[in-house]
mmCIF file of C-alpha atoms in Angstrom:
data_model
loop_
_atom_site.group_PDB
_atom_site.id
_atom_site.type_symbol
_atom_site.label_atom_id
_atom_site.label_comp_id
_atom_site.label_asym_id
_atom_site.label_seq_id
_atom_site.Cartn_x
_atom_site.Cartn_y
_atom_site.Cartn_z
ATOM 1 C CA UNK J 1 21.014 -25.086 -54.612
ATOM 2 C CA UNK J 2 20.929 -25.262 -50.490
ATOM 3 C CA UNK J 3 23.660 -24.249 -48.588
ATOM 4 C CA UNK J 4 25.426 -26.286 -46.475
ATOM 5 C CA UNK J 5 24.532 -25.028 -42.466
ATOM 6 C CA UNK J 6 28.323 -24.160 -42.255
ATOM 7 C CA UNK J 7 27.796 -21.933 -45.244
ATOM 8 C CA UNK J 8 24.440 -20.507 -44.042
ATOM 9 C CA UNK J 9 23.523 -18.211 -41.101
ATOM 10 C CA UNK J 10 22.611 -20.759 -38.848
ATOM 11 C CA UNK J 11 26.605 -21.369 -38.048
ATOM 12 C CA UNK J 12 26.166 -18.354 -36.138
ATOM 13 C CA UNK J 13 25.764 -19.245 -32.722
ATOM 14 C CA UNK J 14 24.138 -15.789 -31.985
ATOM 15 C CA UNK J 15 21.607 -16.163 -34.072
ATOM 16 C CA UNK J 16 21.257 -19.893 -33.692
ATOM 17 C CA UNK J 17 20.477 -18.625 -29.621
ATOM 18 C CA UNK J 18 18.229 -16.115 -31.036
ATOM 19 C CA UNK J 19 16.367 -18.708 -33.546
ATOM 20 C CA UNK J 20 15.397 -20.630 -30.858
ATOM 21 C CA UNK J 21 13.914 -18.017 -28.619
ATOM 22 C CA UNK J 22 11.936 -16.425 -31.801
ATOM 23 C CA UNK J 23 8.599 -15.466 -30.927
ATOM 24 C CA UNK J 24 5.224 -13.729 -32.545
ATOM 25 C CA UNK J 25 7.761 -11.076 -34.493
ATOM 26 C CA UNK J 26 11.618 -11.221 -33.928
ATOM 27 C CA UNK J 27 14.456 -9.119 -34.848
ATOM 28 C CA UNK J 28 17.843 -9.978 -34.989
ATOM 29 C CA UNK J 29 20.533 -7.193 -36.453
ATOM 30 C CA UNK J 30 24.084 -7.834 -36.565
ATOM 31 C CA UNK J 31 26.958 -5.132 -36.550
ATOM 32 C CA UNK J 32 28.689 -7.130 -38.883
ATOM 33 C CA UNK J 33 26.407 -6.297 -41.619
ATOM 34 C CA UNK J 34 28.236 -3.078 -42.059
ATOM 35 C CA UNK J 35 31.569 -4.892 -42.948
ATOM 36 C CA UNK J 36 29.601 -7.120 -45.388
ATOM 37 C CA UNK J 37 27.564 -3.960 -47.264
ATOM 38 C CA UNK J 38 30.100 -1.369 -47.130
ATOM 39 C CA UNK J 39 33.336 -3.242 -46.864
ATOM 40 C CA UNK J 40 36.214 -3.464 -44.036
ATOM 41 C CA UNK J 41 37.575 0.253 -44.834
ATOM 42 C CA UNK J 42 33.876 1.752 -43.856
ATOM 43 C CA UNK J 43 34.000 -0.778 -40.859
ATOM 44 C CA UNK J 44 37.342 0.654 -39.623
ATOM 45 C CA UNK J 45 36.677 4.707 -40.064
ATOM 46 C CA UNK J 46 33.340 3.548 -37.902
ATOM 47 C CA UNK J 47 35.328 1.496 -35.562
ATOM 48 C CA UNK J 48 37.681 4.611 -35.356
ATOM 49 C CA UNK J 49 34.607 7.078 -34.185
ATOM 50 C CA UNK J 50 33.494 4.620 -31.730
ATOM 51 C CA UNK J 51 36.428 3.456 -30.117
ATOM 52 C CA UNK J 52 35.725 -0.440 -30.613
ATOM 53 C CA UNK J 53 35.536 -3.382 -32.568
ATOM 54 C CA UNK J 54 31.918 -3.464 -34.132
ATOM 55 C CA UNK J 55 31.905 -7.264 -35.333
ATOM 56 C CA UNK J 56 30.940 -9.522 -32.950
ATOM 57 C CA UNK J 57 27.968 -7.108 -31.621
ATOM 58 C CA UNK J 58 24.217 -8.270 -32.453
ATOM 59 C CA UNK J 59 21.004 -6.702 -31.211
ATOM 60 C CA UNK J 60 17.481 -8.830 -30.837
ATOM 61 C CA UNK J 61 13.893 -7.990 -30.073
ATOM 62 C CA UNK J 62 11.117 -10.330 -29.455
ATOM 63 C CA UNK J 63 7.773 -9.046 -29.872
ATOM 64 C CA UNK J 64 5.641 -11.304 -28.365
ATOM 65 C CA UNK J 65 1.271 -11.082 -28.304
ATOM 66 C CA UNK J 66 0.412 -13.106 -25.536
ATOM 67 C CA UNK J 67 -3.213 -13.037 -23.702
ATOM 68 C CA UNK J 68 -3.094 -10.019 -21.473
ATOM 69 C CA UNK J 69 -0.308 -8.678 -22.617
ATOM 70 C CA UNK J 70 2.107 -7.947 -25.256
ATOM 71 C CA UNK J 71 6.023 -7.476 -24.673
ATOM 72 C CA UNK J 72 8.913 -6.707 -26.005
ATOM 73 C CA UNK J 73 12.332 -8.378 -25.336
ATOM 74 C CA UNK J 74 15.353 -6.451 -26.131
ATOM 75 C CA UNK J 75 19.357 -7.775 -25.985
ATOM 76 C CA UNK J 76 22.543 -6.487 -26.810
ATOM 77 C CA UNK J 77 24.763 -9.197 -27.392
ATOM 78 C CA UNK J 78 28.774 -7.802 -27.244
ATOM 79 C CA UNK J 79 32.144 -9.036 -28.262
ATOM 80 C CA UNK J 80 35.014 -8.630 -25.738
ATOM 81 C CA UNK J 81 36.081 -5.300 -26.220
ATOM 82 C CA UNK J 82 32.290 -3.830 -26.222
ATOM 83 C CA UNK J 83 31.585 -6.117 -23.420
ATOM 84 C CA UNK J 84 35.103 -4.240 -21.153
ATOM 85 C CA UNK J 85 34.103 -1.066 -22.420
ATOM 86 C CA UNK J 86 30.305 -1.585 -20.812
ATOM 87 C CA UNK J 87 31.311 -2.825 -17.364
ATOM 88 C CA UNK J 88 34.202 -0.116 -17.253
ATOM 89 C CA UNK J 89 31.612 2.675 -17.994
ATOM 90 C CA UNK J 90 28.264 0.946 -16.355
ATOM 91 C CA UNK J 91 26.074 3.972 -14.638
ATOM 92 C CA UNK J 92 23.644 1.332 -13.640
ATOM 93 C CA UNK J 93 23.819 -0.518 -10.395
ATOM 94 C CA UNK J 94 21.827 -3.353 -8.463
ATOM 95 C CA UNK J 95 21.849 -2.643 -4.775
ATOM 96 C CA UNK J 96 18.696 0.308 -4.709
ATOM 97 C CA UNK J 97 18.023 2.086 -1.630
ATOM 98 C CA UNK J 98 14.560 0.498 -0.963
ATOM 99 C CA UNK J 99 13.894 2.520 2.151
ATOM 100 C CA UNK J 100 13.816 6.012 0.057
ATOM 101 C CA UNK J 101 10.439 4.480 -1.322
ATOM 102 C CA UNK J 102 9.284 5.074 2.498
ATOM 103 C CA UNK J 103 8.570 8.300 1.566
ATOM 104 C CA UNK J 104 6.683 8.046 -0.954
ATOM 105 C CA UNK J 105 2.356 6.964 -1.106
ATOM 106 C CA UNK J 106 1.615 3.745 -1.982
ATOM 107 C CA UNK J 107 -0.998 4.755 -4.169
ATOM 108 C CA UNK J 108 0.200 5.768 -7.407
ATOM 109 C CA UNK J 109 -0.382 6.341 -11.078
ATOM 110 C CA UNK J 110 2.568 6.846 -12.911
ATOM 111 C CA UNK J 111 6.201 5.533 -11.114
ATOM 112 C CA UNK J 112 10.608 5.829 -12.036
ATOM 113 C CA UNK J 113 12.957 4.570 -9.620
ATOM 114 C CA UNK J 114 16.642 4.257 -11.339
ATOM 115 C CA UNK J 115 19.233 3.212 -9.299
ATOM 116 C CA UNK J 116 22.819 4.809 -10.929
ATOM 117 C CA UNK J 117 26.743 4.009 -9.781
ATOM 118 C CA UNK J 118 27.507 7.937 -9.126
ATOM 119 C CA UNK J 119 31.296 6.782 -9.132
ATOM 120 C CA UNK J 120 31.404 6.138 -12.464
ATOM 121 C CA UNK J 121 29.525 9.654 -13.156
ATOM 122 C CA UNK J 122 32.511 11.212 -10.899
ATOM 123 C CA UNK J 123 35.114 9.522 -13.632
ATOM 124 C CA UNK J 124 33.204 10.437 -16.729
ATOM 125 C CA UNK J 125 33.421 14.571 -15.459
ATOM 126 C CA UNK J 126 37.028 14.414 -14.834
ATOM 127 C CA UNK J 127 37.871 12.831 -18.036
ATOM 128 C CA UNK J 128 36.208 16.022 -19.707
ATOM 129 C CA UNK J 129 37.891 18.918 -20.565
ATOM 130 C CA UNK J 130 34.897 21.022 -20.703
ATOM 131 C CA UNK J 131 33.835 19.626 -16.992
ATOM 132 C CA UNK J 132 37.336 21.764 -15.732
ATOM 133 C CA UNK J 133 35.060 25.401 -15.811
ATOM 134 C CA UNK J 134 31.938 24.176 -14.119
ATOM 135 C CA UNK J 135 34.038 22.688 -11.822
ATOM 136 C CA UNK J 136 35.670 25.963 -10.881
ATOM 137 C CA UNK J 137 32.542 28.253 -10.676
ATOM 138 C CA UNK J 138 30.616 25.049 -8.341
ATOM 139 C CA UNK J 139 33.628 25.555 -5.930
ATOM 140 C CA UNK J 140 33.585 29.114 -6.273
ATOM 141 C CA UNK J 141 29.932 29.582 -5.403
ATOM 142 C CA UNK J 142 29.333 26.748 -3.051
ATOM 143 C CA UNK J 143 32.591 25.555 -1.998
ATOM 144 C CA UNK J 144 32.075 22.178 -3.472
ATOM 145 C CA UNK J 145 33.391 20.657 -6.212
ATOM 146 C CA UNK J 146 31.604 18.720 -8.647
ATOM 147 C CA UNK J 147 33.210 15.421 -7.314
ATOM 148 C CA UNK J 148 31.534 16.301 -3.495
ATOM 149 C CA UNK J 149 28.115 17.601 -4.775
ATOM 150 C CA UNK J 150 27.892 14.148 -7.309
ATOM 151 C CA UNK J 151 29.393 12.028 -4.413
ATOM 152 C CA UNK J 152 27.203 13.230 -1.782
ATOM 153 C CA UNK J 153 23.759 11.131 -3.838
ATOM 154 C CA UNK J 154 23.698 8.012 -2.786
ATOM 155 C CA UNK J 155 22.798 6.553 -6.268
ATOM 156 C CA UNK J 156 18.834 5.832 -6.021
ATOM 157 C CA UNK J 157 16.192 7.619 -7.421
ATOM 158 C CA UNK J 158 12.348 7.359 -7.386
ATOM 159 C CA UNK J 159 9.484 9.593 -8.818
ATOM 160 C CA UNK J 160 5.669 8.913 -8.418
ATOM 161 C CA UNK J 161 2.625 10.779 -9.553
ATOM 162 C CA UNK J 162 -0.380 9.432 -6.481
ATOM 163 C CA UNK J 163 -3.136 11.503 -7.198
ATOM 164 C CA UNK J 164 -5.032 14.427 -9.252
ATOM 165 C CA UNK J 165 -6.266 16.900 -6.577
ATOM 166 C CA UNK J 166 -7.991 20.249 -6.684
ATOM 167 C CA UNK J 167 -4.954 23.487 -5.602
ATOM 168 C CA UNK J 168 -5.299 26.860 -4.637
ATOM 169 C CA UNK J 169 -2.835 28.977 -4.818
ATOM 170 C CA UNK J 170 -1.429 32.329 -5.200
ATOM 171 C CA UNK J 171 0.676 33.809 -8.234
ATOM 172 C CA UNK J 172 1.892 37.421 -9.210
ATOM 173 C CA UNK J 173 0.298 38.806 -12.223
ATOM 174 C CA UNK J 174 0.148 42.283 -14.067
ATOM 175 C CA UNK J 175 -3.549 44.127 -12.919
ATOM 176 C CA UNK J 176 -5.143 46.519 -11.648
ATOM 177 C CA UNK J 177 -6.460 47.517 -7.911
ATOM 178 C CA UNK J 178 -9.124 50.093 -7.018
ATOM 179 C CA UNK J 179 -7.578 53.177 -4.771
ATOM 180 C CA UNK J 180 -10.047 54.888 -2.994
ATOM 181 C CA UNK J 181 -7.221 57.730 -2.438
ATOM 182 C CA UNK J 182 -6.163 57.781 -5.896
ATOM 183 C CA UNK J 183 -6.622 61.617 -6.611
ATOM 184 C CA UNK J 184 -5.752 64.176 -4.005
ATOM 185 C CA UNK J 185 -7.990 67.071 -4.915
ATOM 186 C CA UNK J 186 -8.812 70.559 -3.395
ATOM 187 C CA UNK J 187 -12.210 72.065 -2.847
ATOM 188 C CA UNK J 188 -11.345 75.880 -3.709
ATOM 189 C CA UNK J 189 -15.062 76.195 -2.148
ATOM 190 C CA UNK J 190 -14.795 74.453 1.018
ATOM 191 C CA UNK J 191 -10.930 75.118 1.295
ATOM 192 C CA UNK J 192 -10.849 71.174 1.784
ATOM 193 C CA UNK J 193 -9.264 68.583 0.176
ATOM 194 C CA UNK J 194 -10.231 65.529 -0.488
ATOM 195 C CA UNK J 195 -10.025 62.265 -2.080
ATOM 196 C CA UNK J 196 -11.141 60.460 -5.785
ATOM 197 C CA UNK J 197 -10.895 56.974 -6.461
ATOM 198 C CA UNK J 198 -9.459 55.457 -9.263
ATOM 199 C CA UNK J 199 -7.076 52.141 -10.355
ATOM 200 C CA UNK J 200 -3.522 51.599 -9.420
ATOM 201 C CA UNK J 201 -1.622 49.004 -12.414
ATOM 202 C CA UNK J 202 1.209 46.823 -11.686
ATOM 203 C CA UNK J 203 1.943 43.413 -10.151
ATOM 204 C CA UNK J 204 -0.389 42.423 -7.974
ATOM 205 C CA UNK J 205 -1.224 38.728 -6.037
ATOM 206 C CA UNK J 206 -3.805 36.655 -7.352
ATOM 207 C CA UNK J 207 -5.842 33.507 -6.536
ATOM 208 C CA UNK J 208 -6.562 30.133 -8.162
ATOM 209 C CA UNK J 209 -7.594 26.501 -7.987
ATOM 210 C CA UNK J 210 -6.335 24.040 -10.630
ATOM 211 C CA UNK J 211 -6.457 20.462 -11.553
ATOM 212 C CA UNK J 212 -2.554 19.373 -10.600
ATOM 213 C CA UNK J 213 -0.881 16.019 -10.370
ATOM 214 C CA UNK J 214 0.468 14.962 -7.058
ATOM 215 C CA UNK J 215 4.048 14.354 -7.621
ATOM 216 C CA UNK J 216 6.878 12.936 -5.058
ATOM 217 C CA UNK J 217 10.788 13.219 -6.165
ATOM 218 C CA UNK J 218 12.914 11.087 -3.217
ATOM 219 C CA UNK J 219 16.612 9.936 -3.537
ATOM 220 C CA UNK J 220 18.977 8.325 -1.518
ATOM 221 C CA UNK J 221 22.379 10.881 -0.319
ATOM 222 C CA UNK J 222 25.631 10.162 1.545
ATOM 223 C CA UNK J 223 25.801 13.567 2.806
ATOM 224 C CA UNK J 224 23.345 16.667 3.054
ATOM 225 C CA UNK J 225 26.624 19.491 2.942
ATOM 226 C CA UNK J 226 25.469 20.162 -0.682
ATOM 227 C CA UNK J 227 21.623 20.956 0.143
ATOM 228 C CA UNK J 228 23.137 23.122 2.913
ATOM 229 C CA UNK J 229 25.085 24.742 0.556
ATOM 230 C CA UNK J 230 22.450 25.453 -1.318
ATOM 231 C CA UNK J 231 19.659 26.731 1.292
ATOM 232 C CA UNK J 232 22.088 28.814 2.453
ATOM 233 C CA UNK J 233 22.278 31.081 -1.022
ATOM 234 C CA UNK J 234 18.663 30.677 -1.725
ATOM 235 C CA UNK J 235 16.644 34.377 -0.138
ATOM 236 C CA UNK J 236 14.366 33.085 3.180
ATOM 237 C CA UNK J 237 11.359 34.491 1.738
ATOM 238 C CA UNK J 238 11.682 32.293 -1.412
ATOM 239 C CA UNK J 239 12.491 28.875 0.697
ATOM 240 C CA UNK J 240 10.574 29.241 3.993
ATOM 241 C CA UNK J 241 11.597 26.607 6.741
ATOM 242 C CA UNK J 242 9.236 25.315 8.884
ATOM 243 C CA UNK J 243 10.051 22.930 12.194
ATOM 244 C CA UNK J 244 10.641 19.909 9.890
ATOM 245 C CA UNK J 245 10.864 21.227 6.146
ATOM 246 C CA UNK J 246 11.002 24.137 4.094
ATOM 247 C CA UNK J 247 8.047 25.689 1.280
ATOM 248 C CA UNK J 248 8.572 26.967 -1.610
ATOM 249 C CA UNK J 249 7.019 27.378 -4.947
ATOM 250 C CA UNK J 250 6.934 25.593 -8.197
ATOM 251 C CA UNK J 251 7.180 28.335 -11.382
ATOM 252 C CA UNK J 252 6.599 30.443 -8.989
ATOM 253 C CA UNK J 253 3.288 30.034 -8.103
ATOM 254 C CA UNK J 254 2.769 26.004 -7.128
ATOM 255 C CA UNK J 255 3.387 24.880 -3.706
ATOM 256 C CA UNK J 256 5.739 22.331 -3.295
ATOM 257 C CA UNK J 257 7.867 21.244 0.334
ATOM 258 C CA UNK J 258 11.340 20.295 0.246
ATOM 259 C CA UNK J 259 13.068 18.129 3.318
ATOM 260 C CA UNK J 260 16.017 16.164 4.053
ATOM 261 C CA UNK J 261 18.497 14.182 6.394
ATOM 262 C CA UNK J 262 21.687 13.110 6.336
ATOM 263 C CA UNK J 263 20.422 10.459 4.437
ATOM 264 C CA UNK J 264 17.698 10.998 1.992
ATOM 265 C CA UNK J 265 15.967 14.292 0.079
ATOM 266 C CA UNK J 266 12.232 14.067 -0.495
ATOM 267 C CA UNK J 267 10.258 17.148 -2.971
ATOM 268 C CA UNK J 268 7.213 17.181 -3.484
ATOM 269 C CA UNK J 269 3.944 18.799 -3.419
ATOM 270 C CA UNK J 270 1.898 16.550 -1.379
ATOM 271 C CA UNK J 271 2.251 18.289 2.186
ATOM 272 C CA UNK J 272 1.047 14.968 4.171
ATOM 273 C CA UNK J 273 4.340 12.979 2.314
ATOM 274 C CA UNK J 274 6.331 16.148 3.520
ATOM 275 C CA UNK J 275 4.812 16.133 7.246
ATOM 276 C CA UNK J 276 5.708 12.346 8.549
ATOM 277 C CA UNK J 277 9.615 12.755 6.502
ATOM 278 C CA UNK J 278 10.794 13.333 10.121
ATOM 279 C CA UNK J 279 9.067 10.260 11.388
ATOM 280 C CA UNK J 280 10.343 7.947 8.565
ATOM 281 C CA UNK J 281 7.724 8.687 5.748
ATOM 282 C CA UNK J 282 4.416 6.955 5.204
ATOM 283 C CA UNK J 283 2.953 4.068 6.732
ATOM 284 C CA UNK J 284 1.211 2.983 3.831
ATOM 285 C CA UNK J 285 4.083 3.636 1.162
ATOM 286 C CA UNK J 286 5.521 2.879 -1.950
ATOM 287 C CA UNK J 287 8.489 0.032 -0.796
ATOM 288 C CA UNK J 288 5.311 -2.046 0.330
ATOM 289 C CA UNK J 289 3.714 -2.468 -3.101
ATOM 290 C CA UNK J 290 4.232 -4.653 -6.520
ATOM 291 C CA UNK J 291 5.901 -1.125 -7.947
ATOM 292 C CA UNK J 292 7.859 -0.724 -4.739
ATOM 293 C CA UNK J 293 9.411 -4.103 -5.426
ATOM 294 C CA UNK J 294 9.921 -4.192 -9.175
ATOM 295 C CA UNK J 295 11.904 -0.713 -8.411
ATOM 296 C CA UNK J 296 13.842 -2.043 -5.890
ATOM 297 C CA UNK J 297 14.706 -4.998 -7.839
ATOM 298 C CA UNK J 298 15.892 -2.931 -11.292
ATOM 299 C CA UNK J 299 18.460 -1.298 -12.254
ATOM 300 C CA UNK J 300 15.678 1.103 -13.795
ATOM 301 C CA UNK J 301 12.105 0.794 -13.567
ATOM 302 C CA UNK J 302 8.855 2.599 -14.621
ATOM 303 C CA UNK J 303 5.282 2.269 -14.605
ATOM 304 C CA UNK J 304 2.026 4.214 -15.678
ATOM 305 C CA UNK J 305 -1.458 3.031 -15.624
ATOM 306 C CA UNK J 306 -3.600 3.665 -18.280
ATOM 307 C CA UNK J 307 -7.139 2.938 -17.070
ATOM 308 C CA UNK J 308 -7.693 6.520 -16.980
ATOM 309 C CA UNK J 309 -10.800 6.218 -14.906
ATOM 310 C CA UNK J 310 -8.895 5.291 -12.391
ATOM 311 C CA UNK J 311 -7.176 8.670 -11.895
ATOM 312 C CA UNK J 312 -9.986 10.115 -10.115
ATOM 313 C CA UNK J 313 -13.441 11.577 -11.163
ATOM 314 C CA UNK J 314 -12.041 15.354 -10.902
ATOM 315 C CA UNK J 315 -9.413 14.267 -13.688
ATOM 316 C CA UNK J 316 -11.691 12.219 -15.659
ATOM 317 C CA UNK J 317 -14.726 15.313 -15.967
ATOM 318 C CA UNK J 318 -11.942 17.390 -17.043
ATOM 319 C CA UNK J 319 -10.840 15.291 -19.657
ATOM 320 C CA UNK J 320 -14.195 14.397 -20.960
ATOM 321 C CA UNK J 321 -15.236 18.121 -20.910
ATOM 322 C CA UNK J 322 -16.168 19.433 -24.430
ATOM 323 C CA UNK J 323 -15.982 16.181 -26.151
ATOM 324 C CA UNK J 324 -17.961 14.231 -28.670
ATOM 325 C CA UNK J 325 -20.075 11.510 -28.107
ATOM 326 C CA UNK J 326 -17.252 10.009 -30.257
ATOM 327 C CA UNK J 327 -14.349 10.991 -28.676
ATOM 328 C CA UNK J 328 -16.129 9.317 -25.381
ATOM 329 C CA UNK J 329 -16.970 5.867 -26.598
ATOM 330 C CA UNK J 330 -13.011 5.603 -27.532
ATOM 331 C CA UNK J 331 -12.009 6.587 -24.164
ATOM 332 C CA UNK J 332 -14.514 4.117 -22.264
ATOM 333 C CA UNK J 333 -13.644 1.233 -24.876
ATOM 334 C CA UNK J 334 -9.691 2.414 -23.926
ATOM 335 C CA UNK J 335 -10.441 2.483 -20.268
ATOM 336 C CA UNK J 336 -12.178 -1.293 -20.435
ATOM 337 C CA UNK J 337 -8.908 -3.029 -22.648
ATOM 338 C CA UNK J 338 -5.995 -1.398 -20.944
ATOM 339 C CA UNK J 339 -4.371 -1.804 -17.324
ATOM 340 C CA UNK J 340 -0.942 -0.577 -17.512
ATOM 341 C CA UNK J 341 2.492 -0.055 -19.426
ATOM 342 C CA UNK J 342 6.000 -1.195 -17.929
ATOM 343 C CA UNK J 343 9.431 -1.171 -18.739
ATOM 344 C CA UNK J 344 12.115 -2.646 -16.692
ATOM 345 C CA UNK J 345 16.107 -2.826 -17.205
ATOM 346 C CA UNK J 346 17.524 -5.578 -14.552
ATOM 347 C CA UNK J 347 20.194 -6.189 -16.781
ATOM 348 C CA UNK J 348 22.891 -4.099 -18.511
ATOM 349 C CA UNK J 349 22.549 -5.386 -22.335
ATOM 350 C CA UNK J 350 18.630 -5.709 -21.883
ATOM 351 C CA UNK J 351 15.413 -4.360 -21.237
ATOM 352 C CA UNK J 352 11.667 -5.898 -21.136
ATOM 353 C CA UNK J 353 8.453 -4.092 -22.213
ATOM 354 C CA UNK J 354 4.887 -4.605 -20.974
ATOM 355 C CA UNK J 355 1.862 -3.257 -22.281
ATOM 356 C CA UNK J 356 -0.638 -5.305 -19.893
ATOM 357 C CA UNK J 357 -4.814 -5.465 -21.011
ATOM 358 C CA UNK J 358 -7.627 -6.020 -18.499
ATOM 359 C CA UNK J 359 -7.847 -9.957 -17.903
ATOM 360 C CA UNK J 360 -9.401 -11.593 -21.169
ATOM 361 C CA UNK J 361 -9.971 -15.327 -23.021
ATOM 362 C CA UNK J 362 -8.588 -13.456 -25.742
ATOM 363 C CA UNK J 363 -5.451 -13.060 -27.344
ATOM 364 C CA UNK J 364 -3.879 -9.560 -27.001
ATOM 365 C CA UNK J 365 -3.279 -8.579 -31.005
ATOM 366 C CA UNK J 366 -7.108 -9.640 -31.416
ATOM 367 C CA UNK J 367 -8.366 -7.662 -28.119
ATOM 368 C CA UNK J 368 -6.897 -4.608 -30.230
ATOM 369 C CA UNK J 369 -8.152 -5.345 -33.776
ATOM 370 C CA UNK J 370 -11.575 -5.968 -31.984
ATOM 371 C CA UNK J 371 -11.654 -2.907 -30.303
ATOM 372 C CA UNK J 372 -10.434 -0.632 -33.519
ATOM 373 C CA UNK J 373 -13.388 -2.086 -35.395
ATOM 374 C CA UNK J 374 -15.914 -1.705 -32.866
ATOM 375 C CA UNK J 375 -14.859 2.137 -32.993
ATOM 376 C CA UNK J 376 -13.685 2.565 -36.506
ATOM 377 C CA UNK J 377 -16.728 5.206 -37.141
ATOM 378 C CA UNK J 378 -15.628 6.825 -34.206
ATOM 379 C CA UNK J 379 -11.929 6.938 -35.126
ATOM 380 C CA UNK J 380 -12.956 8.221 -38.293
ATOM 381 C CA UNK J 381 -15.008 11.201 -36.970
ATOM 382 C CA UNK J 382 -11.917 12.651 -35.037
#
């Protein structure tokens, strides 16, 4: 027997919208499924917890395999009362502080840049009752409540890892030294003392050189009272200022820079990011490049490539070090299909994405299946 289409699914004008935008693999779920499985009393002790409707709310993904790339398409679709319930209690804005990326390289491996309403933030700590003590013991210590320390960001945040270098630097650690003038001793013969050697134990200052990532954390403020606040209870000898920033170390042992104005905080370990802050960061930076943009242009936005031989050779010996002949052949076969992963949120109810190959004839799903069974024997050795 066939259903008439007012009968059938296809009177849904959701899903109709979603039918027509199907693609290699779609998925469409609807919240009204619950009702339907479990019955309107189930429905309501969820709708209860929740605080809202839950019929009238789908969620689709499109997984798509295209030729250099394969991506994923994700919507919330929301009835009235979800929909008033989102824009009352959005974190996410549009308007990013582009000129934060100025202080970061525009060379980079692995990017974030979020750009967040901090008013909204502000209204969701007042409305908790739990917020009321860690409000009292911020003003207490810094003279600032919570309101003025989350006020004082501007909203915009970015993050890059630009480079794999060689570091040396110097940690504490538990050893020994040699004292020359360990033992004090007396020469009954001579009527002379004198001196023995021997090894003093305790913490003592050692060096290093490691394989780190160079890392950048900028963000956009209204005011810099709260990073004053802090400097100020932080001991000298742990945050060392210098004409233009301060030093300081990661853990306790990684160097890392920290400096500010009245309008924007960069930290970071890269000391020539740190050096130009003063002078309005980099000249070749991060707001000048495709990343730079798609950040700028998001709501949230994030990036990694995964050629890894493109990280640098100091990386790449280091992470073929010790392995097989198997183990290799993967990672060169890896390094020669993939380019880079992306995800981007422009959008409140949606988000895209992007696993992008090296340019190819070839469609993306085959590219992979191609590339498994040229290496299967070397999967299988792992």
């Amino acid at each position: 027997m066939e259903l008439k289409e007012d009968k059938t699914i296809l009177s849904n004008l959701a899903f109709k919208d979603f039918f027509e935008e199907k693609k290699d693999l779609s998925m469409w779920l609807s919240m009204d499924l619950l009702e339907a499985l479990e019955g309107r009393r189930a429905a309501q002790e969820v709708e209860k917890q929740i605080g809202f409707e839950i019929s009238g709310n789908y969620l689709t993904a499109h997984l798509n395999f295209n030729d250099n790339d394969i991506t994923l398409d994700t919507k919330v679709t929301t009835n009235d009362e979800l929909a008033a319930f989102l824009s009352e209690n959005n974190i996410w804005r549009n308007d990013y502080n582009k000129e934060i990326l100025n202080f970061l390289p525009a060379q980079n491996h692995a990017a974030i840049g979020v750009s967040v309403d901090t008013r909204t933030i502000i209204d969701y700590i007042n409305e908790r009752a739990e917020m009321e003590q860690v409000n009292q013991e911020s003003e207490s210590k810094l003279d600032l409540s919570l309101d003025e320390i989350v006020n004082s960001f501007g909203g915009s945040i970015a993050f890059s890892v630009s480079d794999f270098r060689k570091v040396k630097y110097t940690y504490q650690s538990y050893g020994s030294t040699y004292n020359p003038e360990k033992y004090r001793r007396y020469n009954s013969y001579t009527g002379k003392y004198y001196y023995d050697g021997g090894y003093d134990y305790g913490q003592i200052e050692k060096e290093k050189e490691e394989l780190l990532p160079i890392m950048g954390l900028t963000a956009g403020i209204n005011s810099d009272l709260f990073i004053r606040k802090i400097i100020e209870k932080v001991p000298e000898d742990l945050l060392v200022p210098t004409r233009n920033y301060y030093s300081f170390k990661l853990d306790n042992q990684y160097p890392a820079y920290l400096a500010f104005n009245e309008k924007a905080i960069l930290i970071t370990n890269d000391k020539k990011s740190v050096r130009v802050f003063s002078d309005g960061g980099m000249t070749n930076n991060l707001s000048n490049t495709d990343c730079g943009r798609e950040i700028s242009e998001s709501m949230m936005y994030a990036a990694a490539g995964l050629d890894l031989s493109n990280y640098g050779e100091e990386l790449e010996n280091s992470i073929l070090t010790n392995n097989s002949s198997d183990q290799e052949k993967i990672y060169n076969s890896w390094n020669k299909m993939m380019e880079k992963i992306e995800l981007k949120q422009r959008e409140v109810n949606s988000f895209n994405l992007t696993l992008k190959f090296k340019k190819s004839d070839e469609n993306s799903l085959k590219t992979i299946l191609d590339m498994l069974d040229q290496n299967f024997k070397s999967f299988a050795a792992l």
